[in-house]
PDB file of C-alpha atoms in Angstrom:
ATOM      1  CA  MET A   1      64.270   1.707 110.272  1.00  0.00           C
ATOM      2  CA  ASP A   2      66.703   2.794 107.269  1.00  0.00           C
ATOM      3  CA  SER A   3      64.528   5.238 106.220  1.00  0.00           C
ATOM      4  CA  ARG A   4      64.698   6.634 109.739  1.00  0.00           C
ATOM      5  CA  LEU A   5      68.159   6.336 110.344  1.00  0.00           C
ATOM      6  CA  ARG A   6      69.297   7.844 106.824  1.00  0.00           C
ATOM      7  CA  GLU A   7      67.392  11.049 108.001  1.00  0.00           C
ATOM      8  CA  VAL A   8      69.214  11.318 110.959  1.00  0.00           C
ATOM      9  CA  PHE A   9      72.402  11.106 108.650  1.00  0.00           C
ATOM     10  CA  VAL A  10      71.598  13.514 106.461  1.00  0.00           C
ATOM     11  CA  ASP A  11      70.380  16.366 108.551  1.00  0.00           C
ATOM     12  CA  ALA A  12      73.564  15.946 110.142  1.00  0.00           C
ATOM     13  CA  GLY A  13      75.638  16.188 107.398  1.00  0.00           C
ATOM     14  CA  VAL A  14      77.250  12.805 107.957  1.00  0.00           C
ATOM     15  CA  ARG A  15      77.423   9.806 105.958  1.00  0.00           C
ATOM     16  CA  GLY A  16      76.819   6.915 108.459  1.00  0.00           C
ATOM     17  CA  TRP A  17      77.412   3.143 109.366  1.00  0.00           C
ATOM     18  CA  LEU A  18      75.913   1.552 112.128  1.00  0.00           C
ATOM     19  CA  HIS A  19      74.427  -1.274 114.193  1.00  0.00           C
ATOM     20  CA  ALA A  20      72.880  -2.095 116.776  1.00  0.00           C
ATOM     21  CA  VAL A  21      72.232  -6.050 118.487  1.00  0.00           C
ATOM     22  CA  PRO A  22      70.701  -7.210 122.013  1.00  0.00           C
ATOM     23  CA  VAL A  23      74.001  -8.678 124.240  1.00  0.00           C
ATOM     24  CA  THR A  24      73.099 -12.187 123.980  1.00  0.00           C
ATOM     25  CA  GLU A  25      74.895 -15.494 123.246  1.00  0.00           C
ATOM     26  CA  GLN A  26      72.566 -16.446 120.331  1.00  0.00           C
ATOM     27  CA  VAL A  27      70.603 -13.544 118.442  1.00  0.00           C
ATOM     28  CA  ASP A  28      67.955 -13.844 115.783  1.00  0.00           C
ATOM     29  CA  ASP A  29      68.512 -12.465 112.740  1.00  0.00           C
ATOM     30  CA  GLN A  30      65.525 -10.032 113.369  1.00  0.00           C
ATOM     31  CA  ASP A  31      67.293  -8.902 116.753  1.00  0.00           C
ATOM     32  CA  GLU A  32      69.534  -5.858 115.054  1.00  0.00           C
ATOM     33  CA  ARG A  33      68.987  -2.965 113.478  1.00  0.00           C
ATOM     34  CA  GLY A  34      71.709  -1.955 111.155  1.00  0.00           C
ATOM     35  CA  TYR A  35      72.711   1.172 108.576  1.00  0.00           C
ATOM     36  CA  ASP A  36      75.506  -0.028 105.780  1.00  0.00           C
ATOM     37  CA  ALA A  37      76.754  -2.084 108.943  1.00  0.00           C
ATOM     38  CA  ASP A  38      79.151  -4.240 106.725  1.00  0.00           C
ATOM     39  CA  GLN A  39      81.174  -1.362 105.119  1.00  0.00           C
ATOM     40  CA  PRO A  40      84.589  -1.069 105.914  1.00  0.00           C
ATOM     41  CA  VAL A  41      85.142   2.580 107.679  1.00  0.00           C
ATOM     42  CA  ALA A  42      88.625   3.793 108.816  1.00  0.00           C
ATOM     43  CA  MET A  43      88.339   3.514 112.878  1.00  0.00           C
ATOM     44  CA  ALA A  44      90.539   6.141 114.179  1.00  0.00           C
ATOM     45  CA  SER A  45      90.655   5.615 117.801  1.00  0.00           C
ATOM     46  CA  LEU A  46      88.105   3.077 117.721  1.00  0.00           C
ATOM     47  CA  TYR A  47      91.379   0.584 117.481  1.00  0.00           C
ATOM     48  CA  LYS A  48      92.139   1.092 121.255  1.00  0.00           C
ATOM     49  CA  LEU A  49      89.049  -1.590 122.275  1.00  0.00           C
ATOM     50  CA  PRO A  50      90.458  -4.124 120.300  1.00  0.00           C
ATOM     51  CA  LEU A  51      94.027  -3.554 121.810  1.00  0.00           C
ATOM     52  CA  LEU A  52      92.732  -3.322 125.360  1.00  0.00           C
ATOM     53  CA  VAL A  53      90.886  -6.472 124.360  1.00  0.00           C
ATOM     54  CA  ALA A  54      94.659  -7.830 123.425  1.00  0.00           C
ATOM     55  CA  TRP A  55      96.330  -6.648 125.948  1.00  0.00           C
ATOM     56  CA  CYS A  56      94.392  -8.581 129.017  1.00  0.00           C
ATOM     57  CA  ARG A  57      94.241 -11.489 127.057  1.00  0.00           C
ATOM     58  CA  ALA A  58      98.099 -11.349 127.207  1.00  0.00           C
ATOM     59  CA  VAL A  59      97.534 -10.624 130.936  1.00  0.00           C
ATOM     60  CA  ASP A  60      95.259 -13.601 131.474  1.00  0.00           C
ATOM     61  CA  ALA A  61      98.266 -15.727 129.726  1.00  0.00           C
ATOM     62  CA  GLY A  62     100.598 -14.584 132.143  1.00  0.00           C
ATOM     63  CA  GLU A  63     102.637 -12.650 129.306  1.00  0.00           C
ATOM     64  CA  ILE A  64     102.282  -9.682 130.850  1.00  0.00           C
ATOM     65  CA  ASP A  65     102.506  -7.965 134.370  1.00  0.00           C
ATOM     66  CA  PRO A  66      99.758  -5.893 134.886  1.00  0.00           C
ATOM     67  CA  VAL A  67     101.278  -3.947 137.847  1.00  0.00           C
ATOM     68  CA  GLU A  68     104.846  -3.454 136.438  1.00  0.00           C
ATOM     69  CA  ARG A  69     105.793   0.263 136.245  1.00  0.00           C
ATOM     70  CA  VAL A  70     106.643   1.761 133.062  1.00  0.00           C
ATOM     71  CA  THR A  71     107.868   4.870 131.914  1.00  0.00           C
ATOM     72  CA  LEU A  72     106.894   7.436 129.305  1.00  0.00           C
ATOM     73  CA  SER A  73     109.267   9.824 128.182  1.00  0.00           C
ATOM     74  CA  GLN A  74     108.013  13.213 126.857  1.00  0.00           C
ATOM     75  CA  LEU A  75     110.660  12.916 124.093  1.00  0.00           C
ATOM     76  CA  ALA A  76     108.546   9.589 122.175  1.00  0.00           C
ATOM     77  CA  ARG A  77     104.953  10.651 122.402  1.00  0.00           C
ATOM     78  CA  THR A  78     102.407  10.299 120.355  1.00  0.00           C
ATOM     79  CA  PRO A  79     100.799  13.669 120.205  1.00  0.00           C
ATOM     80  CA  GLY A  80      97.181  14.229 121.556  1.00  0.00           C
ATOM     81  CA  PRO A  81      94.196  16.265 123.036  1.00  0.00           C
ATOM     82  CA  ALA A  82      94.014  14.596 126.639  1.00  0.00           C
ATOM     83  CA  GLY A  83      96.407  12.631 129.083  1.00  0.00           C
ATOM     84  CA  ILE A  84      99.840  11.938 129.216  1.00  0.00           C
ATOM     85  CA  SER A  85      99.635  13.382 125.890  1.00  0.00           C
ATOM     86  CA  THR A  86      99.651  16.738 127.035  1.00  0.00           C
ATOM     87  CA  LEU A  87     102.470  16.476 129.891  1.00  0.00           C
ATOM     88  CA  GLN A  88     105.899  18.057 129.382  1.00  0.00           C
ATOM     89  CA  ASP A  89     107.548  15.831 132.049  1.00  0.00           C
ATOM     90  CA  PRO A  90     108.265  11.678 131.813  1.00  0.00           C
ATOM     91  CA  VAL A  91     105.399   9.854 133.744  1.00  0.00           C
ATOM     92  CA  THR A  92     105.429   6.503 135.352  1.00  0.00           C
ATOM     93  CA  MET A  93     103.109   4.180 136.250  1.00  0.00           C
ATOM     94  CA  THR A  94     101.594   0.951 135.775  1.00  0.00           C
ATOM     95  CA  ARG A  95     101.234  -0.712 132.827  1.00  0.00           C
ATOM     96  CA  ARG A  96      97.535  -1.040 133.641  1.00  0.00           C
ATOM     97  CA  ASP A  97      96.956   2.418 134.574  1.00  0.00           C
ATOM     98  CA  VAL A  98      98.309   3.359 131.189  1.00  0.00           C
ATOM     99  CA  VAL A  99      95.855   0.897 129.905  1.00  0.00           C
ATOM    100  CA  GLN A 100      92.955   2.882 131.391  1.00  0.00           C
ATOM    101  CA  MET A 101      94.401   6.750 130.309  1.00  0.00           C
ATOM    102  CA  MET A 102      93.970   5.199 126.676  1.00  0.00           C
ATOM    103  CA  MET A 103      90.515   3.615 127.342  1.00  0.00           C
ATOM    104  CA  THR A 104      88.753   6.603 129.668  1.00  0.00           C
ATOM    105  CA  LEU A 105      90.867   9.637 128.156  1.00  0.00           C
ATOM    106  CA  SER A 106      91.035   8.069 124.861  1.00  0.00           C
ATOM    107  CA  ASP A 107      95.301   9.026 125.380  1.00  0.00           C
ATOM    108  CA  ASN A 108      97.307   8.596 122.118  1.00  0.00           C
ATOM    109  CA  ALA A 109     100.673   8.335 123.833  1.00  0.00           C
ATOM    110  CA  ALA A 110      99.211   5.392 126.239  1.00  0.00           C
ATOM    111  CA  ALA A 111      97.716   3.695 123.274  1.00  0.00           C
ATOM    112  CA  ASP A 112     101.043   3.398 120.810  1.00  0.00           C
ATOM    113  CA  SER A 113     102.984   2.436 124.148  1.00  0.00           C
ATOM    114  CA  ILE A 114     100.276  -0.231 124.312  1.00  0.00           C
ATOM    115  CA  LEU A 115     100.454  -1.159 121.009  1.00  0.00           C
ATOM    116  CA  ALA A 116     103.671  -1.333 120.917  1.00  0.00           C
ATOM    117  CA  ASP A 117     104.279  -3.855 123.932  1.00  0.00           C
ATOM    118  CA  LEU A 118     101.740  -5.761 122.058  1.00  0.00           C
ATOM    119  CA  GLY A 119     102.293  -5.828 118.537  1.00  0.00           C
ATOM    120  CA  LEU A 120     100.859  -6.130 115.279  1.00  0.00           C
ATOM    121  CA  ASP A 121     100.762  -9.631 114.850  1.00  0.00           C
ATOM    122  CA  ARG A 122      99.227 -10.208 118.456  1.00  0.00           C
ATOM    123  CA  LEU A 123      96.420  -7.989 118.147  1.00  0.00           C
ATOM    124  CA  SER A 124      95.684  -9.447 114.772  1.00  0.00           C
ATOM    125  CA  GLY A 125      95.743 -12.541 116.396  1.00  0.00           C
ATOM    126  CA  THR A 126      92.945 -11.785 118.416  1.00  0.00           C
ATOM    127  CA  LEU A 127      90.941 -10.229 116.022  1.00  0.00           C
ATOM    128  CA  ALA A 128      91.298 -13.596 114.102  1.00  0.00           C
ATOM    129  CA  ALA A 129      90.070 -15.629 117.618  1.00  0.00           C
ATOM    130  CA  LEU A 130      87.436 -13.259 118.328  1.00  0.00           C
ATOM    131  CA  GLY A 131      86.035 -13.668 114.039  1.00  0.00           C
ATOM    132  CA  LEU A 132      86.622  -9.818 113.642  1.00  0.00           C
ATOM    133  CA  HIS A 133      86.889 -10.626 110.227  1.00  0.00           C
ATOM    134  CA  ALA A 134      86.596  -7.475 108.654  1.00  0.00           C
ATOM    135  CA  THR A 135      89.109  -5.424 110.904  1.00  0.00           C
ATOM    136  CA  THR A 136      92.141  -4.720 110.386  1.00  0.00           C
ATOM    137  CA  VAL A 137      94.585  -3.112 112.156  1.00  0.00           C
ATOM    138  CA  ARG A 138      97.533  -1.545 110.232  1.00  0.00           C
ATOM    139  CA  GLY A 139      99.285   0.561 113.119  1.00  0.00           C
ATOM    140  CA  GLY A 140      98.528   3.218 116.212  1.00  0.00           C
ATOM    141  CA  THR A 141      97.573   7.198 116.518  1.00  0.00           C
ATOM    142  CA  ALA A 142     100.730   7.716 115.441  1.00  0.00           C
ATOM    143  CA  ASP A 143     100.386   5.975 112.466  1.00  0.00           C
ATOM    144  CA  SER A 144      97.204   7.816 111.131  1.00  0.00           C
ATOM    145  CA  GLN A 145      99.186  11.375 112.260  1.00  0.00           C
ATOM    146  CA  ARG A 146     101.747  10.782 109.167  1.00  0.00           C
ATOM    147  CA  LEU A 147      99.540  10.097 107.048  1.00  0.00           C
ATOM    148  CA  VAL A 148      97.680  13.621 107.861  1.00  0.00           C
ATOM    149  CA  ILE A 149     101.245  15.346 107.830  1.00  0.00           C
ATOM    150  CA  ASP A 150     101.767  13.686 104.540  1.00  0.00           C
ATOM    151  CA  ASP A 151      98.750  14.125 102.631  1.00  0.00           C
ATOM    152  CA  THR A 152      98.284  18.164 103.760  1.00  0.00           C
ATOM    153  CA  GLY A 153     101.943  18.616 103.014  1.00  0.00           C
ATOM    154  CA  GLY A 154     101.997  20.169 106.898  1.00  0.00           C
ATOM    155  CA  THR A 155     105.070  20.914 108.501  1.00  0.00           C
ATOM    156  CA  ASP A 156     104.091  19.367 111.709  1.00  0.00           C
ATOM    157  CA  LEU A 157     100.823  17.583 113.321  1.00  0.00           C
ATOM    158  CA  ASP A 158      99.063  20.913 114.294  1.00  0.00           C
ATOM    159  CA  THR A 159      99.719  22.376 111.052  1.00  0.00           C
ATOM    160  CA  ALA A 160      98.213  19.320 109.265  1.00  0.00           C
ATOM    161  CA  VAL A 161      95.323  19.420 111.199  1.00  0.00           C
ATOM    162  CA  ARG A 162      94.517  23.010 110.423  1.00  0.00           C
ATOM    163  CA  LEU A 163      95.040  22.873 107.210  1.00  0.00           C
ATOM    164  CA  LEU A 164      92.285  19.726 107.220  1.00  0.00           C
ATOM    165  CA  ALA A 165      90.175  21.346 108.930  1.00  0.00           C
ATOM    166  CA  ASP A 166      90.296  24.208 106.101  1.00  0.00           C
ATOM    167  CA  VAL A 167      86.870  24.302 104.692  1.00  0.00           C
ATOM    168  CA  ASP A 168      88.308  26.576 101.521  1.00  0.00           C
ATOM    169  CA  LEU A 169      91.401  23.904 100.425  1.00  0.00           C
ATOM    170  CA  ALA A 170      88.502  20.816 100.585  1.00  0.00           C
ATOM    171  CA  LEU A 171      91.981  18.214 101.658  1.00  0.00           C
ATOM    172  CA  GLU A 172      91.603  14.553 102.013  1.00  0.00           C
ATOM    173  CA  SER A 173      93.614  12.174 103.764  1.00  0.00           C
ATOM    174  CA  ARG A 174      94.083   8.616 103.907  1.00  0.00           C
ATOM    175  CA  ALA A 175      93.702   8.313 107.215  1.00  0.00           C
ATOM    176  CA  HIS A 176      89.952   8.849 106.420  1.00  0.00           C
ATOM    177  CA  ASP A 177      90.058   6.014 103.862  1.00  0.00           C
ATOM    178  CA  ALA A 178      89.653   2.497 104.989  1.00  0.00           C
ATOM    179  CA  ALA A 179      91.463   0.998 101.770  1.00  0.00           C
ATOM    180  CA  TYR A 180      94.764   2.748 103.860  1.00  0.00           C
ATOM    181  CA  THR A 181      94.520   2.555 107.236  1.00  0.00           C
ATOM    182  CA  SER A 182      93.381   0.685 110.449  1.00  0.00           C
ATOM    183  CA  ALA A 183      89.337  -0.210 109.333  1.00  0.00           C
ATOM    184  CA  THR A 184      86.092  -2.131 110.944  1.00  0.00           C
ATOM    185  CA  THR A 185      82.837  -2.512 110.464  1.00  0.00           C
ATOM    186  CA  ALA A 186      79.895  -1.301 112.014  1.00  0.00           C
ATOM    187  CA  ARG A 187      79.354  -5.555 112.930  1.00  0.00           C
ATOM    188  CA  ASP A 188      82.397  -6.308 114.082  1.00  0.00           C
ATOM    189  CA  MET A 189      82.172  -3.375 116.349  1.00  0.00           C
ATOM    190  CA  THR A 190      79.210  -4.807 117.909  1.00  0.00           C
ATOM    191  CA  ARG A 191      80.552  -8.423 117.654  1.00  0.00           C
ATOM    192  CA  LEU A 192      83.785  -7.260 119.687  1.00  0.00           C
ATOM    193  CA  LEU A 193      81.200  -5.707 121.687  1.00  0.00           C
ATOM    194  CA  THR A 194      78.912  -8.967 122.475  1.00  0.00           C
ATOM    195  CA  ALA A 195      81.983 -11.195 123.652  1.00  0.00           C
ATOM    196  CA  ILE A 196      83.132  -8.317 125.970  1.00  0.00           C
ATOM    197  CA  TRP A 197      79.340  -8.460 127.603  1.00  0.00           C
ATOM    198  CA  THR A 198      79.233 -12.411 127.526  1.00  0.00           C
ATOM    199  CA  ASP A 199      83.054 -12.774 128.921  1.00  0.00           C
ATOM    200  CA  ALA A 200      84.126 -14.286 125.418  1.00  0.00           C
ATOM    201  CA  ALA A 201      86.698 -11.649 125.094  1.00  0.00           C
ATOM    202  CA  ALA A 202      88.730 -12.371 127.430  1.00  0.00           C
ATOM    203  CA  SER A 203      88.463 -13.987 130.860  1.00  0.00           C
ATOM    204  CA  PRO A 204      85.520 -13.363 133.278  1.00  0.00           C
ATOM    205  CA  GLU A 205      87.357 -10.801 135.234  1.00  0.00           C
ATOM    206  CA  SER A 206      89.632  -9.243 132.420  1.00  0.00           C
ATOM    207  CA  CYS A 207      85.831  -8.829 130.465  1.00  0.00           C
ATOM    208  CA  ARG A 208      84.185  -7.038 133.393  1.00  0.00           C
ATOM    209  CA  TRP A 209      87.405  -4.678 133.880  1.00  0.00           C
ATOM    210  CA  ILE A 210      87.381  -3.827 130.646  1.00  0.00           C
ATOM    211  CA  ARG A 211      83.078  -3.115 131.136  1.00  0.00           C
ATOM    212  CA  SER A 212      84.127  -0.939 133.988  1.00  0.00           C
ATOM    213  CA  VAL A 213      86.832   1.227 132.490  1.00  0.00           C
ATOM    214  CA  MET A 214      84.480   1.540 129.286  1.00  0.00           C
ATOM    215  CA  GLN A 215      82.051   3.070 131.743  1.00  0.00           C
ATOM    216  CA  ARG A 216      84.666   5.678 132.947  1.00  0.00           C
ATOM    217  CA  GLN A 217      84.794   7.039 129.641  1.00  0.00           C
ATOM    218  CA  ILE A 218      84.711  10.640 129.963  1.00  0.00           C
ATOM    219  CA  TRP A 219      83.245  11.654 126.608  1.00  0.00           C
ATOM    220  CA  ARG A 220      79.297  12.374 126.817  1.00  0.00           C
ATOM    221  CA  HIS A 221      78.721  13.958 123.974  1.00  0.00           C
ATOM    222  CA  ARG A 222      78.224  11.377 121.382  1.00  0.00           C
ATOM    223  CA  LEU A 223      76.343   8.260 122.166  1.00  0.00           C
ATOM    224  CA  ALA A 224      75.730   8.872 125.767  1.00  0.00           C
ATOM    225  CA  SER A 225      73.848  12.021 124.379  1.00  0.00           C
ATOM    226  CA  GLY A 226      70.917   9.974 123.074  1.00  0.00           C
ATOM    227  CA  PHE A 227      70.288   8.477 126.621  1.00  0.00           C
ATOM    228  CA  PRO A 228      70.362  11.456 128.885  1.00  0.00           C
ATOM    229  CA  HIS A 229      69.373   9.242 131.974  1.00  0.00           C
ATOM    230  CA  ASP A 230      71.011   8.845 135.202  1.00  0.00           C
ATOM    231  CA  ASP A 231      69.451   5.111 135.576  1.00  0.00           C
ATOM    232  CA  VAL A 232      71.139   4.142 132.290  1.00  0.00           C
ATOM    233  CA  VAL A 233      74.507   2.900 132.167  1.00  0.00           C
ATOM    234  CA  VAL A 234      76.532   3.473 128.815  1.00  0.00           C
ATOM    235  CA  ALA A 235      79.827   2.107 128.365  1.00  0.00           C
ATOM    236  CA  GLY A 236      81.709   3.114 125.050  1.00  0.00           C
ATOM    237  CA  LYS A 237      84.779   4.228 123.499  1.00  0.00           C
ATOM    238  CA  THR A 238      84.892   6.702 120.555  1.00  0.00           C
ATOM    239  CA  GLY A 239      87.132   7.552 117.787  1.00  0.00           C
ATOM    240  CA  THR A 240      87.975  10.743 116.131  1.00  0.00           C
ATOM    241  CA  LEU A 241      90.575  11.516 113.329  1.00  0.00           C
ATOM    242  CA  GLY A 242      89.534  14.901 111.244  1.00  0.00           C
ATOM    243  CA  SER A 243      86.001  14.600 109.523  1.00  0.00           C
ATOM    244  CA  LEU A 244      85.938  10.987 110.959  1.00  0.00           C
ATOM    245  CA  ARG A 245      83.848  11.063 114.512  1.00  0.00           C
ATOM    246  CA  HIS A 246      82.341   7.120 116.039  1.00  0.00           C
ATOM    247  CA  GLU A 247      81.204   5.721 119.107  1.00  0.00           C
ATOM    248  CA  VAL A 248      80.902   2.399 119.876  1.00  0.00           C
ATOM    249  CA  GLY A 249      79.454   0.965 123.198  1.00  0.00           C
ATOM    250  CA  VAL A 250      77.107  -0.829 125.324  1.00  0.00           C
ATOM    251  CA  VAL A 251      73.595   0.970 126.466  1.00  0.00           C
ATOM    252  CA  THR A 252      71.985  -0.882 129.548  1.00  0.00           C
ATOM    253  CA  PHE A 253      68.313   0.037 131.225  1.00  0.00           C
ATOM    254  CA  PRO A 254      67.876  -1.374 134.290  1.00  0.00           C
ATOM    255  CA  ASP A 255      66.246  -4.828 134.489  1.00  0.00           C
ATOM    256  CA  GLU A 256      66.872  -5.311 130.718  1.00  0.00           C
ATOM    257  CA  VAL A 257      68.796  -6.748 128.319  1.00  0.00           C
ATOM    258  CA  PRO A 258      72.028  -4.797 127.398  1.00  0.00           C
ATOM    259  CA  VAL A 259      71.976  -3.565 123.680  1.00  0.00           C
ATOM    260  CA  ALA A 260      75.201  -2.823 121.726  1.00  0.00           C
ATOM    261  CA  VAL A 261      75.836  -0.264 119.035  1.00  0.00           C
ATOM    262  CA  ALA A 262      78.490   0.781 116.820  1.00  0.00           C
ATOM    263  CA  VAL A 263      77.816   4.347 115.168  1.00  0.00           C
ATOM    264  CA  LEU A 264      80.264   5.319 112.942  1.00  0.00           C
ATOM    265  CA  THR A 265      80.706   8.419 110.978  1.00  0.00           C
ATOM    266  CA  HIS A 266      82.079  10.793 108.321  1.00  0.00           C
ATOM    267  CA  ALA A 267      81.151  14.570 107.917  1.00  0.00           C
ATOM    268  CA  ALA A 268      80.710  16.559 104.925  1.00  0.00           C
ATOM    269  CA  ARG A 269      82.626  19.271 106.335  1.00  0.00           C
ATOM    270  CA  PRO A 270      86.099  19.059 107.675  1.00  0.00           C
ATOM    271  CA  GLU A 271      85.565  21.685 110.625  1.00  0.00           C
ATOM    272  CA  LEU A 272      86.722  20.362 113.503  1.00  0.00           C
ATOM    273  CA  ALA A 273      83.617  21.535 115.589  1.00  0.00           C
ATOM    274  CA  LEU A 274      80.716  19.947 114.177  1.00  0.00           C
ATOM    275  CA  PRO A 275      78.216  19.667 117.764  1.00  0.00           C
ATOM    276  CA  ARG A 276      75.597  18.480 115.618  1.00  0.00           C
ATOM    277  CA  ALA A 277      77.641  16.055 113.757  1.00  0.00           C
ATOM    278  CA  ASP A 278      78.218  14.574 117.444  1.00  0.00           C
ATOM    279  CA  ALA A 279      74.740  14.814 118.067  1.00  0.00           C
ATOM    280  CA  ALA A 280      73.627  12.721 115.298  1.00  0.00           C
ATOM    281  CA  ILE A 281      75.648   9.951 117.180  1.00  0.00           C
ATOM    282  CA  GLY A 282      73.440   9.919 120.113  1.00  0.00           C
ATOM    283  CA  THR A 283      69.842  10.356 117.707  1.00  0.00           C
ATOM    284  CA  ALA A 284      71.120   7.242 115.269  1.00  0.00           C
ATOM    285  CA  ALA A 285      71.945   5.015 118.414  1.00  0.00           C
ATOM    286  CA  ARG A 286      68.650   5.599 120.384  1.00  0.00           C
ATOM    287  CA  THR A 287      66.872   5.220 116.721  1.00  0.00           C
ATOM    288  CA  ALA A 288      68.614   1.753 116.726  1.00  0.00           C
ATOM    289  CA  VAL A 289      68.239   0.584 120.224  1.00  0.00           C
ATOM    290  CA  THR A 290      64.986   1.504 121.382  1.00  0.00           C
ATOM    291  CA  PRO A 291      63.303  -1.208 119.184  1.00  0.00           C
ATOM    292  CA  LEU A 292      65.513  -3.702 120.411  1.00  0.00           C
ATOM    293  CA  ARG A 293      65.070  -3.394 124.253  1.00  0.00           C
ATOM    294  CA  ARG A 294      63.189  -5.680 126.008  1.00  0.00           C
ATOM    295  CA  PRO A 295      63.248  -6.959 129.867  1.00  0.00           C
ATOM    296  CA  THR A 296      65.832  -9.514 131.372  1.00  0.00           C
ATOM    297  CA  ARG A 297      64.256 -12.793 132.243  1.00  0.00           C
ATOM    298  CA  ARG A 298      63.419 -13.491 135.712  1.00  0.00           C
TER     299      ARG A 298
END
């Protein structure tokens, strides 16, 4: 298995990390597939998944009203390619809808708003409570963007991103280094996914809602590309920052045990558009998930 996964990653020009495991409360060591699954990797937007869980736990505890309306000013928004981040005027919506924007579109402005409400201490407490000891969230998307700007010498984010993607400059950023930014492992991500799918991450009602939100993610070019079938449900969360391209999620075939899979990659080339690197995530996921498929008990 390792050699097949290595071939997928090498062919795509990426370094890869992977873990896949059937979603059950008790899993034998044999029922998993891994490739450097315990190596810390910079998270990029994957931090939004444990942030969502921490938010739901706060809702379950009665500490947050999910339908309270909040206004996100255009003057203090984290930049991003989609959603609220791109809008020019103040936006008012419920906290729950802000969270959905964070997950379905990977909206940076929405995510940093939620993180500001919760605080890093509460998020760290959730990570500890769920046994995600290899995962550390040091800040939100705005913090990662500041690292990119500082490390490239760019005057603003757009300039910094162009500099980072320039093949002639060969720049790197601490935002890509697990020692300096929010980091996780492929195994920790499947552990979190398993907790969500077994109703152990939050209340059963909240876990059902998280699963439904993850199914509505709009990005289909990574994990879902490995399972192009109408009757296969792929619920996932992407993470992207420069040469980092990740996705974690759960793949469910009809009448089969769901399989949690995390694929994290770091491309050798800095270009923003690397379709082969995106597609490798789906290919690697299919390679790992296929031998783990088994029917549900009747």
